[in-house]
Short mmCIF file of C-alpha atoms in Angstrom, two decimals:
data_model
loop_
_atom_site.label_atom_id
_atom_site.label_comp_id
_atom_site.label_asym_id
_atom_site.label_seq_id
_atom_site.Cartn_x
_atom_site.Cartn_y
_atom_site.Cartn_z
CA UNK A 1 -77.09 14.49 29.61
CA UNK A 2 -76.31 16.77 26.55
CA UNK A 3 -73.21 16.93 24.38
CA UNK A 4 -72.11 20.13 25.99
CA UNK A 5 -72.47 18.53 29.28
CA UNK A 6 -70.31 15.69 28.08
CA UNK A 7 -67.57 18.08 26.78
CA UNK A 8 -67.45 19.94 29.98
CA UNK A 9 -67.21 16.74 31.81
CA UNK A 10 -63.94 15.78 29.75
CA UNK A 11 -61.94 19.00 29.15
CA UNK A 12 -58.38 17.28 29.12
CA UNK A 13 -59.21 14.95 26.33
CA UNK A 14 -60.26 17.82 24.09
CA UNK A 15 -56.97 19.65 24.57
CA UNK A 16 -54.93 16.48 23.76
CA UNK A 17 -56.68 15.96 20.48
CA UNK A 18 -56.03 19.48 19.38
CA UNK A 19 -52.25 19.18 20.27
CA UNK A 20 -51.81 16.00 18.21
CA UNK A 21 -53.61 17.55 15.30
CA UNK A 22 -51.18 20.49 15.32
CA UNK A 23 -48.08 18.29 15.36
CA UNK A 24 -49.30 16.41 12.35
CA UNK A 25 -49.75 19.60 10.36
CA UNK A 26 -46.19 20.74 11.21
CA UNK A 27 -44.71 17.44 10.07
CA UNK A 28 -46.49 17.63 6.77
CA UNK A 29 -45.20 21.14 6.21
CA UNK A 30 -41.57 20.08 6.92
CA UNK A 31 -41.76 17.16 4.51
CA UNK A 32 -42.98 19.43 1.80
CA UNK A 33 -40.22 21.92 2.51
CA UNK A 34 -37.39 19.32 2.33
CA UNK A 35 -38.91 17.88 -0.79
CA UNK A 36 -38.55 21.17 -2.50
CA UNK A 37 -35.00 21.77 -1.16
CA UNK A 38 -33.74 18.40 -2.44
CA UNK A 39 -34.41 19.09 -6.06
CA UNK A 40 -30.69 19.98 -6.79
CA UNK A 41 -28.65 17.30 -8.93
CA UNK A 42 -26.32 14.56 -7.34
CA UNK A 43 -23.43 15.73 -9.51
CA UNK A 44 -23.49 19.18 -8.04
CA UNK A 45 -23.43 17.69 -4.50
CA UNK A 46 -20.34 15.48 -5.14
CA UNK A 47 -18.48 18.30 -6.78
CA UNK A 48 -19.04 20.46 -3.79
CA UNK A 49 -17.64 17.68 -1.57
CA UNK A 50 -14.47 17.04 -3.72
CA UNK A 51 -13.60 20.65 -3.76
CA UNK A 52 -12.58 20.35 -0.11
CA UNK A 53 -8.72 19.71 0.17
CA UNK A 54 -7.65 17.27 2.88
CA UNK A 55 -4.82 18.58 5.06
CA UNK A 56 -1.74 16.24 5.04
CA UNK A 57 1.94 16.28 5.84
CA UNK A 58 4.52 15.12 3.26
CA UNK A 59 8.27 14.67 2.93
CA UNK A 60 10.61 14.28 -0.03
CA UNK A 61 11.89 10.87 -1.02
CA UNK A 62 15.62 11.03 -0.44
CA UNK A 63 18.72 8.89 -0.75
CA UNK A 64 20.38 7.92 2.50
CA UNK A 65 21.37 5.05 4.80
CA UNK A 66 18.76 2.43 5.49
CA UNK A 67 18.92 -0.75 7.50
CA UNK A 68 16.78 -3.58 8.77
CA UNK A 69 17.17 -4.63 12.40
CA UNK A 70 16.00 -7.18 14.93
CA UNK A 71 16.08 -6.43 18.63
CA UNK A 72 16.66 -9.03 21.36
CA UNK A 73 18.04 -9.19 24.87
CA UNK A 74 20.13 -11.67 26.82
CA UNK A 75 22.70 -12.24 29.54
CA UNK A 76 26.37 -11.43 29.10
CA UNK A 77 28.44 -14.61 29.53
CA UNK A 78 32.14 -15.35 29.42
CA UNK A 79 33.26 -16.67 26.04
CA UNK A 80 34.93 -19.61 27.80
CA UNK A 81 34.75 -20.79 31.37
CA UNK A 82 36.23 -23.91 32.84
CA UNK A 83 37.09 -25.59 36.08
CA UNK A 84 40.66 -26.74 35.46
CA UNK A 85 41.53 -30.10 37.01
CA UNK A 86 44.81 -31.87 37.72
CA UNK A 87 45.91 -34.73 35.47
CA UNK A 88 48.56 -36.10 37.84
CA UNK A 89 48.93 -36.95 41.50
CA UNK A 90 51.22 -35.08 43.84
CA UNK A 91 51.72 -32.43 46.47
CA UNK A 92 51.09 -28.81 45.49
CA UNK A 93 54.49 -27.10 45.47
CA UNK A 94 53.44 -23.75 43.98
CA UNK A 95 50.26 -21.88 43.17
CA UNK A 96 51.39 -18.74 41.34
CA UNK A 97 47.84 -17.37 40.78
CA UNK A 98 45.02 -16.11 42.95
CA UNK A 99 41.46 -14.91 42.41
CA UNK A 100 41.52 -12.08 39.86
CA UNK A 101 44.87 -13.04 38.34
CA UNK A 102 44.98 -12.44 34.59
CA UNK A 103 46.61 -15.35 32.78
CA UNK A 104 47.45 -16.28 29.21
CA UNK A 105 46.99 -19.67 27.62
CA UNK A 106 49.81 -21.96 28.81
CA UNK A 107 50.60 -20.06 32.01
CA UNK A 108 51.17 -22.22 35.10
CA UNK A 109 48.25 -22.28 37.51
CA UNK A 110 49.44 -25.02 39.92
CA UNK A 111 52.82 -26.81 40.15
CA UNK A 112 52.91 -30.35 41.60
CA UNK A 113 55.85 -32.37 42.93
CA UNK A 114 57.07 -34.30 39.85
CA UNK A 115 60.17 -36.13 41.17
CA UNK A 116 58.75 -39.58 40.44
CA UNK A 117 57.58 -38.60 36.95
CA UNK A 118 60.99 -37.17 36.09
CA UNK A 119 62.69 -40.40 37.24
CA UNK A 120 60.34 -42.42 35.04
CA UNK A 121 61.20 -40.15 32.11
CA UNK A 122 64.93 -40.78 32.59
CA UNK A 123 64.25 -44.52 32.71
CA UNK A 124 62.23 -44.34 29.49
CA UNK A 125 64.96 -42.32 27.76
CA UNK A 126 67.50 -44.98 28.76
CA UNK A 127 65.19 -47.56 27.22
CA UNK A 128 65.26 -45.63 23.95
CA UNK A 129 69.05 -45.59 23.95
CA UNK A 130 69.13 -49.35 24.61
CA UNK A 131 66.73 -50.09 21.78
CA UNK A 132 68.74 -47.92 19.39
CA UNK A 133 71.94 -49.72 20.42
CA UNK A 134 70.35 -53.13 19.75
CA UNK A 135 69.18 -51.97 16.37
CA UNK A 136 72.66 -50.71 15.54
CA UNK A 137 74.13 -54.03 16.60
CA UNK A 138 71.81 -55.83 14.19
CA UNK A 139 72.55 -53.59 11.22
CA UNK A 140 76.30 -53.11 11.71
CA UNK A 141 77.53 -56.62 12.66
CA UNK A 142 79.30 -57.16 9.28
CA UNK A 143 82.98 -56.22 8.74
CA UNK A 144 84.57 -55.30 5.38
CA UNK A 145 87.37 -57.88 5.72
CA UNK A 146 84.80 -60.63 6.30
CA UNK A 147 83.03 -59.66 3.09
CA UNK A 148 86.32 -59.72 1.14
CA UNK A 149 87.20 -63.17 2.48
CA UNK A 150 83.76 -64.51 1.62
CA UNK A 151 84.05 -63.18 -1.93
CA UNK A 152 87.46 -64.83 -2.33
CA UNK A 153 86.13 -68.15 -1.05
CA UNK A 154 83.23 -68.04 -3.48
CA UNK A 155 85.55 -67.25 -6.39
CA UNK A 156 87.81 -70.19 -5.49
CA UNK A 157 84.87 -72.58 -5.14
CA UNK A 158 83.42 -71.52 -8.48
CA UNK A 159 86.84 -71.90 -10.16
CA UNK A 160 87.18 -75.42 -8.71
CA UNK A 161 83.74 -76.38 -9.93
CA UNK A 162 84.41 -74.97 -13.39
CA UNK A 163 87.65 -77.00 -13.58
CA UNK A 164 85.73 -80.17 -12.90
CA UNK A 165 83.05 -79.44 -15.45
CA UNK A 166 85.29 -77.94 -18.12
CA UNK A 167 88.94 -78.94 -17.39
CA UNK A 168 91.55 -77.01 -19.38
CA UNK A 169 94.85 -78.24 -20.81
CA UNK A 170 96.66 -75.99 -18.39
CA UNK A 171 94.78 -77.60 -15.52
CA UNK A 172 95.75 -81.08 -16.75
CA UNK A 173 99.39 -80.10 -17.11
CA UNK A 174 99.27 -78.55 -13.66
CA UNK A 175 97.82 -81.78 -12.20
CA UNK A 176 100.52 -83.92 -13.92
CA UNK A 177 103.22 -81.58 -12.67
CA UNK A 178 101.77 -81.79 -9.14
CA UNK A 179 101.93 -85.63 -9.28
CA UNK A 180 105.55 -85.61 -10.61
CA UNK A 181 106.57 -83.14 -7.95
CA UNK A 182 104.94 -85.29 -5.26
CA UNK A 183 106.74 -88.41 -6.58
CA UNK A 184 110.08 -86.62 -6.42
CA UNK A 185 109.29 -85.46 -2.93
CA UNK A 186 108.61 -89.09 -1.94
CA UNK A 187 111.94 -90.23 -3.42
CA UNK A 188 113.83 -87.49 -1.65
CA UNK A 189 112.08 -88.27 1.62
CA UNK A 190 112.82 -92.00 1.23
CA UNK A 191 116.52 -91.23 0.59
CA UNK A 192 116.67 -88.93 3.60
CA UNK A 193 115.11 -91.64 5.76
CA UNK A 194 117.61 -94.27 4.58
CA UNK A 195 120.52 -91.95 5.27
CA UNK A 196 119.15 -91.14 8.70
CA UNK A 197 118.73 -94.85 9.40
CA UNK A 198 122.34 -95.57 8.32
CA UNK A 199 123.64 -92.81 10.55
CA UNK A 200 121.64 -94.21 13.47
CA UNK A 201 122.91 -97.74 12.79
CA UNK A 202 126.51 -96.50 12.72
CA UNK A 203 126.14 -94.76 16.05
CA UNK A 204 124.58 -97.82 17.61
CA UNK A 205 127.51 -100.03 16.44
CA UNK A 206 130.00 -97.56 17.80
CA UNK A 207 128.22 -97.65 21.11
CA UNK A 208 128.00 -101.44 21.18
CA UNK A 209 131.68 -101.91 20.15
CA UNK A 210 132.69 -100.19 23.35
CA UNK A 211 131.18 -103.09 25.36
CA UNK A 212 129.27 -100.66 27.51
CA UNK A 213 127.34 -102.28 30.30
CA UNK A 214 124.87 -99.43 30.71
CA UNK A 215 122.35 -97.92 28.24
CA UNK A 216 120.77 -100.03 25.53
CA UNK A 217 121.18 -103.77 25.16
CA UNK A 218 122.89 -104.16 21.80
CA UNK A 219 121.65 -107.69 21.33
CA UNK A 220 118.03 -106.66 21.75
CA UNK A 221 117.83 -104.07 18.92
CA UNK A 222 115.50 -105.70 16.41
CA UNK A 223 114.25 -102.65 14.48
CA UNK A 224 114.78 -98.95 14.09
CA UNK A 225 114.04 -96.35 15.19
CA UNK A 226 114.52 -97.14 18.83
CA UNK A 227 111.39 -97.64 20.86
CA UNK A 228 110.47 -95.62 23.92
CA UNK A 229 111.93 -98.12 26.39
CA UNK A 230 115.31 -98.08 24.65
CA UNK A 231 115.30 -94.30 24.54
CA UNK A 232 114.54 -94.23 28.24
CA UNK A 233 117.46 -96.58 28.99
CA UNK A 234 119.88 -94.27 27.15
CA UNK A 235 118.58 -91.19 28.94
CA UNK A 236 118.91 -92.91 32.34
CA UNK A 237 122.49 -94.00 31.53
CA UNK A 238 123.37 -90.38 30.90
CA UNK A 239 122.17 -89.44 34.36
CA UNK A 240 123.88 -92.33 36.18
CA UNK A 241 127.13 -91.93 38.11
CA UNK A 242 128.87 -94.43 35.82
CA UNK A 243 128.51 -92.29 32.68
CA UNK A 244 129.95 -88.85 32.08
CA UNK A 245 127.81 -86.99 29.51
CA UNK A 246 130.90 -85.16 28.34
CA UNK A 247 133.02 -88.30 28.09
CA UNK A 248 133.27 -90.64 25.12
CA UNK A 249 130.56 -92.98 26.29
CA UNK A 250 128.21 -90.09 27.15
CA UNK A 251 128.81 -88.51 23.73
CA UNK A 252 128.08 -91.85 22.00
CA UNK A 253 124.75 -92.11 23.87
CA UNK A 254 123.84 -88.53 22.96
CA UNK A 255 124.72 -89.22 19.30
CA UNK A 256 122.37 -92.23 19.27
CA UNK A 257 119.53 -90.13 20.68
CA UNK A 258 120.09 -87.35 18.14
CA UNK A 259 120.37 -89.64 15.11
CA UNK A 260 117.33 -91.60 16.31
CA UNK A 261 115.37 -88.34 16.43
CA UNK A 262 116.59 -87.42 12.96
CA UNK A 263 115.51 -90.81 11.65
CA UNK A 264 112.05 -90.41 13.18
CA UNK A 265 111.73 -86.98 11.53
CA UNK A 266 112.85 -88.42 8.19
CA UNK A 267 110.26 -91.18 8.40
CA UNK A 268 107.59 -88.57 9.15
CA UNK A 269 108.69 -86.51 6.17
CA UNK A 270 108.53 -89.58 3.97
CA UNK A 271 104.99 -90.30 5.19
CA UNK A 272 103.94 -86.71 4.52
CA UNK A 273 105.42 -86.88 1.03
CA UNK A 274 103.56 -90.11 0.29
CA UNK A 275 100.29 -88.53 1.48
CA UNK A 276 100.96 -85.54 -0.76
CA UNK A 277 101.50 -87.90 -3.67
CA UNK A 278 98.18 -89.62 -3.00
CA UNK A 279 96.41 -86.26 -2.87
CA UNK A 280 97.99 -85.12 -6.11
CA UNK A 281 97.01 -88.35 -7.84
CA UNK A 282 93.46 -88.11 -6.47
CA UNK A 283 93.12 -84.55 -7.69
CA UNK A 284 94.41 -85.46 -11.12
CA UNK A 285 92.01 -88.39 -11.24
CA UNK A 286 89.11 -86.17 -10.20
CA UNK A 287 90.10 -83.56 -12.77
CA UNK A 288 90.41 -86.03 -15.61
CA UNK A 289 87.44 -88.19 -14.70
CA UNK A 290 85.23 -86.53 -12.02
CA UNK A 291 82.52 -88.64 -10.48
CA UNK A 292 78.97 -87.50 -9.76
CA UNK A 293 79.88 -87.29 -6.10
CA UNK A 294 82.86 -85.04 -6.94
CA UNK A 295 80.63 -82.70 -8.95
CA UNK A 296 77.97 -82.64 -6.22
CA UNK A 297 80.60 -81.88 -3.59
CA UNK A 298 82.05 -79.06 -5.69
CA UNK A 299 78.55 -77.68 -6.31
CA UNK A 300 77.78 -77.84 -2.60
CA UNK A 301 81.02 -75.99 -1.86
CA UNK A 302 79.95 -73.21 -4.26
CA UNK A 303 76.52 -72.98 -2.67
CA UNK A 304 77.99 -72.82 0.80
CA UNK A 305 80.43 -70.10 -0.26
CA UNK A 306 77.64 -68.07 -1.82
CA UNK A 307 75.46 -68.43 1.28
CA UNK A 308 78.39 -67.32 3.38
CA UNK A 309 78.84 -64.21 1.25
CA UNK A 310 75.09 -63.40 1.47
CA UNK A 311 75.27 -63.71 5.22
CA UNK A 312 78.21 -61.32 5.33
CA UNK A 313 76.47 -58.82 3.04
CA UNK A 314 73.19 -58.98 4.99
CA UNK A 315 73.81 -60.50 8.38
CA UNK A 316 70.21 -59.90 9.47
CA UNK A 317 66.76 -60.76 8.10
CA UNK A 318 63.87 -58.42 7.46
CA UNK A 319 62.25 -59.86 10.56
CA UNK A 320 65.36 -58.99 12.60
CA UNK A 321 65.25 -55.41 11.32
CA UNK A 322 61.50 -55.12 11.90
CA UNK A 323 61.93 -56.39 15.44
CA UNK A 324 64.70 -53.89 16.16
CA UNK A 325 62.64 -51.00 14.75
CA UNK A 326 59.60 -52.10 16.73
CA UNK A 327 61.72 -52.05 19.87
CA UNK A 328 62.76 -48.47 19.13
CA UNK A 329 59.15 -47.41 18.46
CA UNK A 330 57.96 -48.98 21.68
CA UNK A 331 60.72 -47.31 23.67
CA UNK A 332 59.95 -43.93 22.09
CA UNK A 333 56.27 -44.34 22.94
CA UNK A 334 57.15 -45.08 26.55
CA UNK A 335 59.36 -42.00 26.61
CA UNK A 336 56.52 -39.87 25.20
CA UNK A 337 54.17 -41.14 27.90
CA UNK A 338 56.75 -40.37 30.56
CA UNK A 339 57.29 -36.89 29.11
CA UNK A 340 53.55 -36.21 29.16
CA UNK A 341 53.43 -37.37 32.77
CA UNK A 342 56.14 -34.81 33.65
CA UNK A 343 54.27 -32.06 31.77
CA UNK A 344 51.06 -32.97 33.62
CA UNK A 345 52.68 -32.06 36.94
CA UNK A 346 52.18 -28.42 35.90
CA UNK A 347 48.51 -27.44 35.53
CA UNK A 348 48.33 -24.77 32.83
CA UNK A 349 45.67 -22.31 31.69
CA UNK A 350 43.79 -23.67 28.65
CA UNK A 351 42.95 -20.16 27.37
CA UNK A 352 43.48 -16.47 28.09
CA UNK A 353 41.34 -15.44 31.02
CA UNK A 354 40.91 -14.42 34.63
CA UNK A 355 41.05 -16.68 37.66
CA UNK A 356 37.61 -16.66 39.27
CA UNK A 357 38.30 -19.16 42.06
CA UNK A 358 41.17 -21.21 43.54
CA UNK A 359 40.40 -24.61 45.03
CA UNK A 360 43.78 -25.85 46.39
CA UNK A 361 46.50 -24.57 48.65
CA UNK A 362 50.27 -25.13 48.70
CA UNK A 363 51.07 -28.39 50.49
CA UNK A 364 47.77 -30.04 49.65
CA UNK A 365 47.59 -33.42 47.91
CA UNK A 366 45.70 -33.64 44.62
CA UNK A 367 44.78 -36.58 42.41
CA UNK A 368 43.83 -36.79 38.75
CA UNK A 369 40.46 -35.16 38.11
CA UNK A 370 40.52 -32.96 41.22
CA UNK A 371 39.52 -29.33 40.35
CA UNK A 372 42.24 -26.83 41.25
CA UNK A 373 41.33 -23.49 39.59
CA UNK A 374 38.20 -21.94 38.03
CA UNK A 375 38.95 -19.80 34.98
CA UNK A 376 36.80 -17.50 32.84
CA UNK A 377 37.76 -15.88 29.54
CA UNK A 378 38.24 -12.13 29.32
CA UNK A 379 36.15 -11.99 26.14
CA UNK A 380 32.37 -12.14 26.56
CA UNK A 381 29.36 -13.08 24.45
CA UNK A 382 25.58 -12.77 24.58
CA UNK A 383 23.36 -15.77 23.81
CA UNK A 384 20.10 -14.90 22.06
CA UNK A 385 17.07 -16.93 21.02
CA UNK A 386 15.74 -16.27 17.50
CA UNK A 387 12.38 -17.39 16.14
CA UNK A 388 12.38 -19.83 13.25
CA UNK A 389 10.62 -17.24 11.07
CA UNK A 390 13.54 -14.82 11.47
CA UNK A 391 16.31 -17.36 11.05
CA UNK A 392 16.79 -16.64 7.34
CA UNK A 393 17.66 -13.02 8.20
CA UNK A 394 20.45 -13.95 10.61
CA UNK A 395 23.89 -14.95 9.35
CA UNK A 396 27.25 -15.40 11.02
CA UNK A 397 29.25 -12.20 10.77
CA UNK A 398 26.42 -9.68 10.47
CA UNK A 399 26.95 -6.54 12.59
CA UNK A 400 25.14 -5.88 15.84
CA UNK A 401 24.88 -3.23 18.52
CA UNK A 402 24.91 -3.96 22.22
CA UNK A 403 24.04 -1.82 25.24
CA UNK A 404 23.89 -2.51 28.98
CA UNK A 405 22.39 -0.66 31.92
CA UNK A 406 25.79 -0.11 33.51
CA UNK A 407 26.79 2.29 30.73
CA UNK A 408 23.71 4.31 29.68
CA UNK A 409 23.93 5.80 26.21
CA UNK A 410 26.99 3.76 25.21
CA UNK A 411 26.65 1.38 22.30
CA UNK A 412 29.17 -1.45 21.83
CA UNK A 413 29.76 -2.69 18.33
CA UNK A 414 29.38 -6.43 17.97
CA UNK A 415 28.88 -9.21 15.45
CA UNK A 416 27.07 -12.54 15.26
CA UNK A 417 29.68 -15.17 16.09
CA UNK A 418 27.67 -18.37 15.67
CA UNK A 419 24.23 -19.70 14.84
CA UNK A 420 23.13 -23.05 16.23
CA UNK A 421 22.75 -25.69 13.49
CA UNK A 422 19.73 -27.19 15.29
CA UNK A 423 16.82 -25.60 17.09
CA UNK A 424 14.48 -26.40 19.95
CA UNK A 425 11.70 -28.59 18.49
CA UNK A 426 9.26 -27.44 21.21
CA UNK A 427 9.66 -23.67 20.83
CA UNK A 428 10.99 -23.62 17.23
CA UNK A 429 13.74 -21.24 18.23
CA UNK A 430 17.46 -21.22 17.49
CA UNK A 431 20.31 -19.96 19.65
CA UNK A 432 22.85 -17.51 18.30
CA UNK A 433 25.79 -15.90 20.03
CA UNK A 434 26.96 -12.32 19.66
CA UNK A 435 30.49 -11.17 20.48
CA UNK A 436 31.09 -7.55 21.39
CA UNK A 437 34.14 -5.41 20.67
CA UNK A 438 35.18 -4.47 24.19
CA UNK A 439 38.91 -3.67 24.36
CA UNK A 440 38.41 -1.91 27.70
CA UNK A 441 36.84 -5.05 29.22
CA UNK A 442 33.84 -3.09 30.48
CA UNK A 443 31.33 -5.86 29.84
CA UNK A 444 31.20 -8.40 32.66
CA UNK A 445 29.59 -11.83 32.85
CA UNK A 446 26.20 -11.54 34.51
CA UNK A 447 25.18 -8.20 32.93
CA UNK A 448 21.91 -7.94 30.97
CA UNK A 449 22.27 -6.59 27.44
CA UNK A 450 19.96 -5.29 24.74
CA UNK A 451 21.14 -6.40 21.29
CA UNK A 452 20.18 -5.00 17.91
CA UNK A 453 21.03 -7.21 14.94
CA UNK A 454 21.54 -5.38 11.65
CA UNK A 455 20.20 -7.94 9.19
CA UNK A 456 20.57 -5.72 6.11
CA UNK A 457 21.96 -2.23 5.43
CA UNK A 458 22.83 0.19 2.62
CA UNK A 459 24.69 3.46 2.90
CA UNK A 460 22.85 5.14 0.01
CA UNK A 461 19.37 3.95 -0.90
CA UNK A 462 16.18 5.74 -1.96
CA UNK A 463 13.89 5.48 1.04
CA UNK A 464 10.73 6.90 2.61
CA UNK A 465 9.45 6.91 6.20
CA UNK A 466 7.63 3.76 7.19
CA UNK A 467 4.53 5.90 7.92
CA UNK A 468 4.25 6.66 4.19
CA UNK A 469 3.55 3.05 3.25
CA UNK A 470 0.05 1.92 2.22
CA UNK A 471 -1.31 -0.73 -0.16
CA UNK A 472 -3.20 -0.95 -3.41
CA UNK A 473 -6.59 -2.63 -3.66
CA UNK A 474 -4.86 -5.92 -4.48
CA UNK A 475 -2.60 -5.64 -1.41
CA UNK A 476 0.65 -4.53 -3.09
CA UNK A 477 2.87 -1.92 -1.38
CA UNK A 478 2.30 1.69 -2.44
CA UNK A 479 2.79 5.32 -1.40
CA UNK A 480 0.66 8.44 -1.91
CA UNK A 481 2.59 11.02 -3.93
CA UNK A 482 1.56 14.70 -4.00
CA UNK A 483 1.24 15.72 -7.66
CA UNK A 484 -0.52 18.87 -8.96
CA UNK A 485 -2.15 19.37 -5.55
CA UNK A 486 -3.69 15.92 -5.52
CA UNK A 487 -2.82 12.60 -3.94
CA UNK A 488 -1.61 9.99 -6.47
CA UNK A 489 -1.46 6.33 -5.40
CA UNK A 490 1.89 4.96 -6.62
CA UNK A 491 2.64 1.18 -6.46
CA UNK A 492 6.29 0.58 -5.47
CA UNK A 493 8.72 -2.32 -5.07
CA UNK A 494 10.39 -2.22 -1.67
CA UNK A 495 13.71 -3.47 -0.35
CA UNK A 496 15.18 -3.12 3.13
CA UNK A 497 12.45 -2.43 5.66
CA UNK A 498 12.70 -1.23 9.25
CA UNK A 499 10.42 0.34 11.80
CA UNK A 500 11.60 3.84 10.72
CA UNK A 501 12.10 3.69 6.95
CA UNK A 502 11.55 1.58 3.85
CA UNK A 503 13.85 1.26 0.84
CA UNK A 504 12.07 1.89 -2.50
CA UNK A 505 13.58 -0.01 -5.41
CA UNK A 506 11.06 0.88 -8.13
CA UNK A 507 8.08 3.22 -8.60
CA UNK A 508 9.45 6.40 -7.03
CA UNK A 509 12.11 8.98 -7.86
CA UNK A 510 14.22 11.08 -5.61
CA UNK A 511 12.67 14.41 -4.65
CA UNK A 512 9.04 13.39 -5.03
CA UNK A 513 6.79 14.29 -2.10
CA UNK A 514 5.15 11.40 -0.31
CA UNK A 515 2.38 11.78 2.26
CA UNK A 516 3.36 10.64 5.76
CA UNK A 517 0.51 12.08 7.88
CA UNK A 518 -3.12 11.65 6.72
CA UNK A 519 -2.44 8.62 4.57
CA UNK A 520 -5.56 6.83 5.79
CA UNK A 521 -7.83 9.89 5.14
CA UNK A 522 -6.81 10.44 1.50
CA UNK A 523 -8.05 8.71 -1.63
CA UNK A 524 -6.28 8.44 -4.99
CA UNK A 525 -6.89 11.68 -6.91
CA UNK A 526 -8.26 13.61 -3.95
CA UNK A 527 -7.05 17.21 -3.48
CA UNK A 528 -4.69 17.64 -0.58
CA UNK A 529 -3.29 20.58 1.29
CA UNK A 530 0.30 19.98 2.37
CA UNK A 531 0.84 21.63 5.70
CA UNK A 532 3.84 21.67 7.99
CA UNK A 533 5.96 19.54 5.69
CA UNK A 534 8.59 17.82 7.80
CA UNK A 535 12.11 18.10 6.33
CA UNK A 536 14.24 14.89 6.30
#
């Protein structure tokens, strides 16, 4: 078989080789062409690229209000809510409130029968009066005249003692004069007794000379004065039918009785005078030569007089006074307890609020601790949970805004009322409570509220939109400023930051244009074309 024969036998293979050969020639020609077209310089290529201005949008940096906020949500709760219980036992006499009643702190919710408590109060008050009376008796038992008498007694005792220790000439003369006077008194008394005895003797002889058979026996009179038996005989003779008291014999008997009595009195006077003389002599002896016993007795008399005066001046001890005062204090405490028991018969509202439920009826019996009324406060609050990372931004008193679904579009002003001092160790969150200004009482417990906390705010601060913020290569905050048709990267120091705007403290002046759209497509120094600048 010849070559031609072979070619005819394989016509498809011949056509494939020719096609591949043609493609190779075309590729070589294209490479040569591009090699010649790429001979222009790299500098000319970059210049052509930079000449293209990037379209951006920019706004002016202006001064205006700026604030930083945190947004949370929570349930609206009553500021206070309590189930008020009775503190005393008794029948319910009155229940002046019902569900929905608005009450103020101290208003009566339930009135119990307090007859027993009032009786106990009266008893305790009587106990106070008794204790005060006993105390007054202790402190006012002394009388002025008793004090004066005690002072006089002490002065006399001290004078007596001083006379014994330091006797004066006048005291000696006085003692001598007292003895002389007592001696004369004895003499006079002795003379009076002798004269009385003579008179009695004369009367007896007159009686006996009459030979009377009744009365005394004249021969039996041994001594005078007459004894009791003789006196009795004379008295019986006067009452006998043989003797007339008015006759001579009766008069003689009466005269004997009278003179006998006078003699007895004279003897008594003489005895008294002798005793007085002995006393005067003893006193003079004690004054002139006192013994140790005399001095001790006088000293004891002074001490007793002084103790008597002290007792009059202060008739009670400190212990007596303390006991009386303790009795008053105890009685007052009992009265206070009784007064509290009376007050507890009226169950009162602990705070301003609204009655949400009543649990007793008039006529029912309640005991201490039994709930009678449920009460909720008219003021409301919202409890929120704040992350630990945000806690440093939240302070008591910062303003807040509150809105609920029941009043679309209405914003209630509020403030942070409290921040919990401790957090949840599992979730690392802290609870804070927000109180709303709601004079119309539109917010009700059970509503769901959205709360915006204003953590920082200024009325006039240089600020830019948050979309204008970018960073430098080292991560510091910056903005792109339009200057001479080019974008200029400007590092800035920021202040209050929110989702809408950022306060600029340094690095930017009012009126400069900052790029807000196209920030990520622009490089520092690149030409920009500001289009559709959005006014602020």
